Coordinates of C-alpha atoms and ligand atoms in Angstrom, one line a residue:
X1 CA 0.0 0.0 0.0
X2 CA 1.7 3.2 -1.0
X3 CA 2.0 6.3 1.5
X4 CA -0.5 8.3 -0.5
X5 CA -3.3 5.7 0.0
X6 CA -2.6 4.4 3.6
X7 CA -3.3 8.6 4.7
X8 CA -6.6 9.0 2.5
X9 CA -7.6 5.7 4.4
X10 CA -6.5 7.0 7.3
X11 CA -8.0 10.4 6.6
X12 CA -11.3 8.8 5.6
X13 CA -11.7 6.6 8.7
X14 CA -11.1 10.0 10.9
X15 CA -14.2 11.3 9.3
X16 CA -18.1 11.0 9.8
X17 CA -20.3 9.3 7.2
X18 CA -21.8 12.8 6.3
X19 CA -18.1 14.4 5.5
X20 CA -17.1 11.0 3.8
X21 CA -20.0 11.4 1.6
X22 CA -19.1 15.2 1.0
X23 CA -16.0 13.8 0.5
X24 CA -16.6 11.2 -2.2
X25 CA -18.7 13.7 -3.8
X26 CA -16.5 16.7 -3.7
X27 CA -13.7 13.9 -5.5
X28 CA -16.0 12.5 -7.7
X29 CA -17.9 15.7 -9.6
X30 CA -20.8 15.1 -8.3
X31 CA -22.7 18.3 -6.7
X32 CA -23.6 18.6 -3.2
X33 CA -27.7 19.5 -2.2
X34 CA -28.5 23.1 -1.0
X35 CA -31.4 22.3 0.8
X36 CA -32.6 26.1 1.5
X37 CA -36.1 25.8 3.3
X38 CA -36.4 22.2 1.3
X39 CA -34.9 20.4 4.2
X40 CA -38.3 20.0 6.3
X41 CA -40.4 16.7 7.4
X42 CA -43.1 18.7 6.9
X43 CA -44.7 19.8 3.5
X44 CA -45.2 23.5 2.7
X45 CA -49.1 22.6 2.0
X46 CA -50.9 19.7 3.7
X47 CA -53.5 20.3 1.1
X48 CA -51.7 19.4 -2.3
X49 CA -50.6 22.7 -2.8
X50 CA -54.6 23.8 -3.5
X51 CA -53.9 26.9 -0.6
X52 CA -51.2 28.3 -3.0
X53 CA -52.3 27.7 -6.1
X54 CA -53.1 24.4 -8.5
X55 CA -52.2 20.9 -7.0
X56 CA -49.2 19.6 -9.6
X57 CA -51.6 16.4 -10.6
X58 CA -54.1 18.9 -11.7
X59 CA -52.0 20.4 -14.6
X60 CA -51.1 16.6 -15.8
X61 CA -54.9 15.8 -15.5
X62 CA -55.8 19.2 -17.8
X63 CA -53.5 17.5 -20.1
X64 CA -54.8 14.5 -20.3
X65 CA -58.3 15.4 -20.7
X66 CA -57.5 18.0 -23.5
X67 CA -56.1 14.9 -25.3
X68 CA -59.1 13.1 -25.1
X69 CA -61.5 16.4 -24.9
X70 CA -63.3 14.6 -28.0
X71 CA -64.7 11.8 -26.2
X72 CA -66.4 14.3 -23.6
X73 CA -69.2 14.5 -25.2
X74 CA -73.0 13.3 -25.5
X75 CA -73.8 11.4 -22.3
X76 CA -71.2 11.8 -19.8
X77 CA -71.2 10.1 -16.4
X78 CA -68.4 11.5 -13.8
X79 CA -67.3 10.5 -10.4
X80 CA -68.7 12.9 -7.5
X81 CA -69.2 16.3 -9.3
X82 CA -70.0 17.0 -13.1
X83 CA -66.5 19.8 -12.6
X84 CA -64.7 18.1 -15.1
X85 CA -67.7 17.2 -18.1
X86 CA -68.6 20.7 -18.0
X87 CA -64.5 22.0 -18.0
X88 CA -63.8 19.6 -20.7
X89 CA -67.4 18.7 -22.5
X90 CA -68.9 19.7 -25.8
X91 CA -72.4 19.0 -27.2
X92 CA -73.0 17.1 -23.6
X93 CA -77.0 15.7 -23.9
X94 CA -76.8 14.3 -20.3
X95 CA -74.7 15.1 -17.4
X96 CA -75.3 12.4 -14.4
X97 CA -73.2 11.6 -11.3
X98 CA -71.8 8.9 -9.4
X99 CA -70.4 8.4 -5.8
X100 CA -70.4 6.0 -2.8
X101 CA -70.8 9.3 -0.6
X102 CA -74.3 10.5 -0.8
X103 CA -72.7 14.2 0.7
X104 CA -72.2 15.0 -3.0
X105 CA -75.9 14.3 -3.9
X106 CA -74.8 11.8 -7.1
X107 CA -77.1 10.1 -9.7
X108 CA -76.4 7.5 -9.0
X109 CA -75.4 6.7 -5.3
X110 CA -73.7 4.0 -4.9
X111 CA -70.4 1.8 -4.7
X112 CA -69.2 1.3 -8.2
X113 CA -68.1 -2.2 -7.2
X114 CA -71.8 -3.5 -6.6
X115 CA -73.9 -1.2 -9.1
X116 CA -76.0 -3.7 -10.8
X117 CA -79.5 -2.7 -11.2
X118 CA -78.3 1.0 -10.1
X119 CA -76.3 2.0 -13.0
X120 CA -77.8 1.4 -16.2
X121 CA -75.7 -0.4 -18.9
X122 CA -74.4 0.7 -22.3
X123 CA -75.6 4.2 -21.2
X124 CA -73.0 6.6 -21.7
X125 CA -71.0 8.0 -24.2
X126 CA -68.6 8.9 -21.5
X127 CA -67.4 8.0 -18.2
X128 CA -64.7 10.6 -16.4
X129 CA -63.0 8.9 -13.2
X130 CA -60.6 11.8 -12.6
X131 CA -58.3 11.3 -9.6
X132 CA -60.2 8.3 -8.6
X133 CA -58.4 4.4 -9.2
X134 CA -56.8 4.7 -6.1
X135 CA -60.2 5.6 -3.5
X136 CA -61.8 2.2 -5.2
X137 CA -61.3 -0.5 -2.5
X138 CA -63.1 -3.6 -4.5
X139 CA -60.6 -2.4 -7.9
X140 CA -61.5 -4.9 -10.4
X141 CA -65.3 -5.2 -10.0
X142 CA -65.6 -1.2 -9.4
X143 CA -63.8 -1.2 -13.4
X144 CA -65.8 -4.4 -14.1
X145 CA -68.5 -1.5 -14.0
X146 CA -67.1 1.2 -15.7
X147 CA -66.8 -0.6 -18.6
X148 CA -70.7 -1.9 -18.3
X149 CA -72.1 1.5 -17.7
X150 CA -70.1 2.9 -21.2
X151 CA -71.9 2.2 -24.7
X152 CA -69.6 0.3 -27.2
X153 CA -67.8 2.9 -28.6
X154 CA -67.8 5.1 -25.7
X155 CA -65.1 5.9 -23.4
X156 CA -63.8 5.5 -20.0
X157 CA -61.0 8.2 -19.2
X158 CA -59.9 7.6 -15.3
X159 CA -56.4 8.6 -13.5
X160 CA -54.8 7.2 -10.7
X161 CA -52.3 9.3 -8.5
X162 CA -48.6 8.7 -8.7
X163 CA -46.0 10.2 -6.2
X164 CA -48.3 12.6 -4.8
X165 CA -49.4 12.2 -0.9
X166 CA -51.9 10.2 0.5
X167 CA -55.8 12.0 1.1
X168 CA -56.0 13.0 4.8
X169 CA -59.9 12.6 5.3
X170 CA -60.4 8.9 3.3
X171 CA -59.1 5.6 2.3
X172 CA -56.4 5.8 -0.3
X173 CA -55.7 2.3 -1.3
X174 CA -53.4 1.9 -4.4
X175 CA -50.4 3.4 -6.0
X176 CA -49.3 2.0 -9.3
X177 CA -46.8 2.3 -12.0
X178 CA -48.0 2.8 -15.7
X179 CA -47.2 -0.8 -16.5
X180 CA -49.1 -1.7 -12.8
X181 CA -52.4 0.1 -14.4
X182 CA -51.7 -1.3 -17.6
X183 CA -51.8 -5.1 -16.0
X184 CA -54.7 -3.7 -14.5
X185 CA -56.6 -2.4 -17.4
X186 CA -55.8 -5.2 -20.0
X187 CA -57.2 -7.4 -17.5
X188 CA -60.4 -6.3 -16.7
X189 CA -61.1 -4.3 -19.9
X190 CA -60.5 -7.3 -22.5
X191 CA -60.8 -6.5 -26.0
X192 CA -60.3 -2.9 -25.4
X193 CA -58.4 -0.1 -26.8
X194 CA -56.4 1.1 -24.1
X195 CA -53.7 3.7 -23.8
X196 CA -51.7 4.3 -20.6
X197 CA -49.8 7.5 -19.8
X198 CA -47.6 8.8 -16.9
X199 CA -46.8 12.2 -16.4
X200 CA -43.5 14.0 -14.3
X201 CA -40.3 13.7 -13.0
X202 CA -38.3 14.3 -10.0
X203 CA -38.3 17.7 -9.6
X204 CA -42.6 17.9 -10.5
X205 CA -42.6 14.6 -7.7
X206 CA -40.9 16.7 -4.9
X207 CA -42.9 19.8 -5.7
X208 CA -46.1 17.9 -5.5
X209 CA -45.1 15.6 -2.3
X210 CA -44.4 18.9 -0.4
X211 CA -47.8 20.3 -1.5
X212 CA -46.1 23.3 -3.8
X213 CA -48.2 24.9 -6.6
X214 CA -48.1 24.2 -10.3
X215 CA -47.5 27.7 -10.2
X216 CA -44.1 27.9 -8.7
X217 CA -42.7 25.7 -11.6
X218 CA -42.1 26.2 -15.1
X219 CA -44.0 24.5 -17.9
X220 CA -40.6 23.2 -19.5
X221 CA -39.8 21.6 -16.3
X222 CA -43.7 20.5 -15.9
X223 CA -43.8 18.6 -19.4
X224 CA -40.2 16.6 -18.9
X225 CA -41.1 13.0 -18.4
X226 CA -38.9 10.5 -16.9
X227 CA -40.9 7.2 -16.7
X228 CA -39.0 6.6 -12.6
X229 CA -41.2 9.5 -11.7
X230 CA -45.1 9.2 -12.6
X231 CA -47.0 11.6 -10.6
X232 CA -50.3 10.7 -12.1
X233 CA -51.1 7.8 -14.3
X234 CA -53.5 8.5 -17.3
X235 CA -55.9 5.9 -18.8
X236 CA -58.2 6.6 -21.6
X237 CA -60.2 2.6 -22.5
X238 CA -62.3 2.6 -26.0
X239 CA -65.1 0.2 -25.9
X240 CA -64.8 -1.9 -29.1
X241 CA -68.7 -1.8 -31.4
X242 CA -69.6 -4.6 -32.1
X243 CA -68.1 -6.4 -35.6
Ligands
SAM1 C1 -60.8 12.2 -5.1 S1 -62.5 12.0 -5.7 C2 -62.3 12.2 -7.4 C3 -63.2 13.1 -8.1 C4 -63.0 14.6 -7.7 N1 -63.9 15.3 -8.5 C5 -61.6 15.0 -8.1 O1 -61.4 15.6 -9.2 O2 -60.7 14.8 -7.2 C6 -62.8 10.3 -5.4 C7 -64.3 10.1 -5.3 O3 -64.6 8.7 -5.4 C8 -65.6 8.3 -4.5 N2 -65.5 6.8 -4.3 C9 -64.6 6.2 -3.7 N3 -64.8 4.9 -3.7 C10 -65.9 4.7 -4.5 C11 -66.6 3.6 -4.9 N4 -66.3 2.3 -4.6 N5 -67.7 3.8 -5.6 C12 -68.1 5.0 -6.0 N6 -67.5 6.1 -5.6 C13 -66.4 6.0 -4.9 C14 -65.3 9.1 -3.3 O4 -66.4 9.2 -2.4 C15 -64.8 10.5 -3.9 O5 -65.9 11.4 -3.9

């Protein structure tokens, strides 16, 4: 062992795991974190960032549903509150509800996962479950119905949150990968036209976990996707009409 490498070993062992790591770092290239106000246990919103401006998920979910804005149209069935079928809809004929909560008056009140003889079938052109896939306890069955209450033809455009917190006030059951969702939706939607999307990266994941605002980030830094990241899951399912 030369001179040289018997004192860095000595050198290193003299020093704490935090100034080794500094250490390796400072030797390797690699930049060190300035923290700033970022080094908290506790978010800067507990409410998704919607007491500063728009929760991160919600500009990924605009996206999304502009995408698909053309299947928003004719009879439209949403999840608690018609927000997003009259945001989104054009040339809507019927606006109807669904929920397991009756506080939201719904249509149709009810747990998706046990709505036969509630929900009507092939009744809807389509079927908005925005912010929803992970709240549904009974998974399969509850999509089971979401594909029976849609028309062939129609569509089902649901999303499922990614790295974003937990609800405070309710059950919160699943988080998923794209490819989770897609096993998911292939399975119980057979025959379908699916497409699965994620949206975010790192930087959009840490703003959202610690309840910061779309706002306080830039679009170009918004729309970069890196596939580790997904901080909402998009899924838009086309009924097939019949041959
Ligand atoms: C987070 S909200 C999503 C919709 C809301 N407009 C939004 O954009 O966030 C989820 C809704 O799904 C409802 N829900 C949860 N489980 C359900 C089930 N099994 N059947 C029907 N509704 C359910 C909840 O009561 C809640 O109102």
């Amino acid at each position: 062992m030369s001179d040289v490498t018997a004192w860095r070993r000595m050198a290193v062992g003299l020093l704490s795991p935090r100034w080794v790591v500094r250490a390796r770092c400072l030797l390797g290239g690699k930049p060190l974190p300035r923290w700033g106000n970022l080094r908290r246990t506790r978010p800067f919103s507990t409410a998704f960032g919607s007491d500063r401006g728009t929760p991160i998920d919600r500009y990924y979910l605009d996206q999304f549903l502009a995408k698909y804005r053309r299947h928003i149209t004719g009879r439209v069935l949403e999840i608690q509150m018609a927000a997003y079928t009259h945001r989104f809809g054009h040339d809507v004929t019927a606006s109807h509800t669904v929920d397991i909560d009756p506080k939201f008056e719904p249509t149709y009140q009810c747990d998706l996962a046990h709505a036969d003889g509630v929900i009507p079938g092939d009744a809807y052109d389509c079927f908005l479950m925005p912010s929803t896939l992970q709240h549904l306890r009974e998974l399969e069955p509850a999509l089971v119905t979401a594909l029976r209450v849609v028309r062939p033809g129609g569509a089902i455009l649901a999303t499922a949150a990614g790295l974003i917190p937990l609800i405070s006030d309710g059950p919160d059951y699943w988080r998923m990968s794209a490819a989770g969702w897609w096993e998911v939706a292939a399975r119980v939607w057979p025959g379908c036209t699916i497409d699965v999307a994620g949206y975010g990266n790192s930087l959009a994941a840490i703003a959202a976990l610690h309840g910061l605002a779309v706002e306080e980030l830039e679009p170009a830094e918004l729309d970069v996707y890196d596939e580790r990241y997904p901080v909402l899951v998009s899924i838009m399912c086309r009924k097939p009409e019949p041959a």
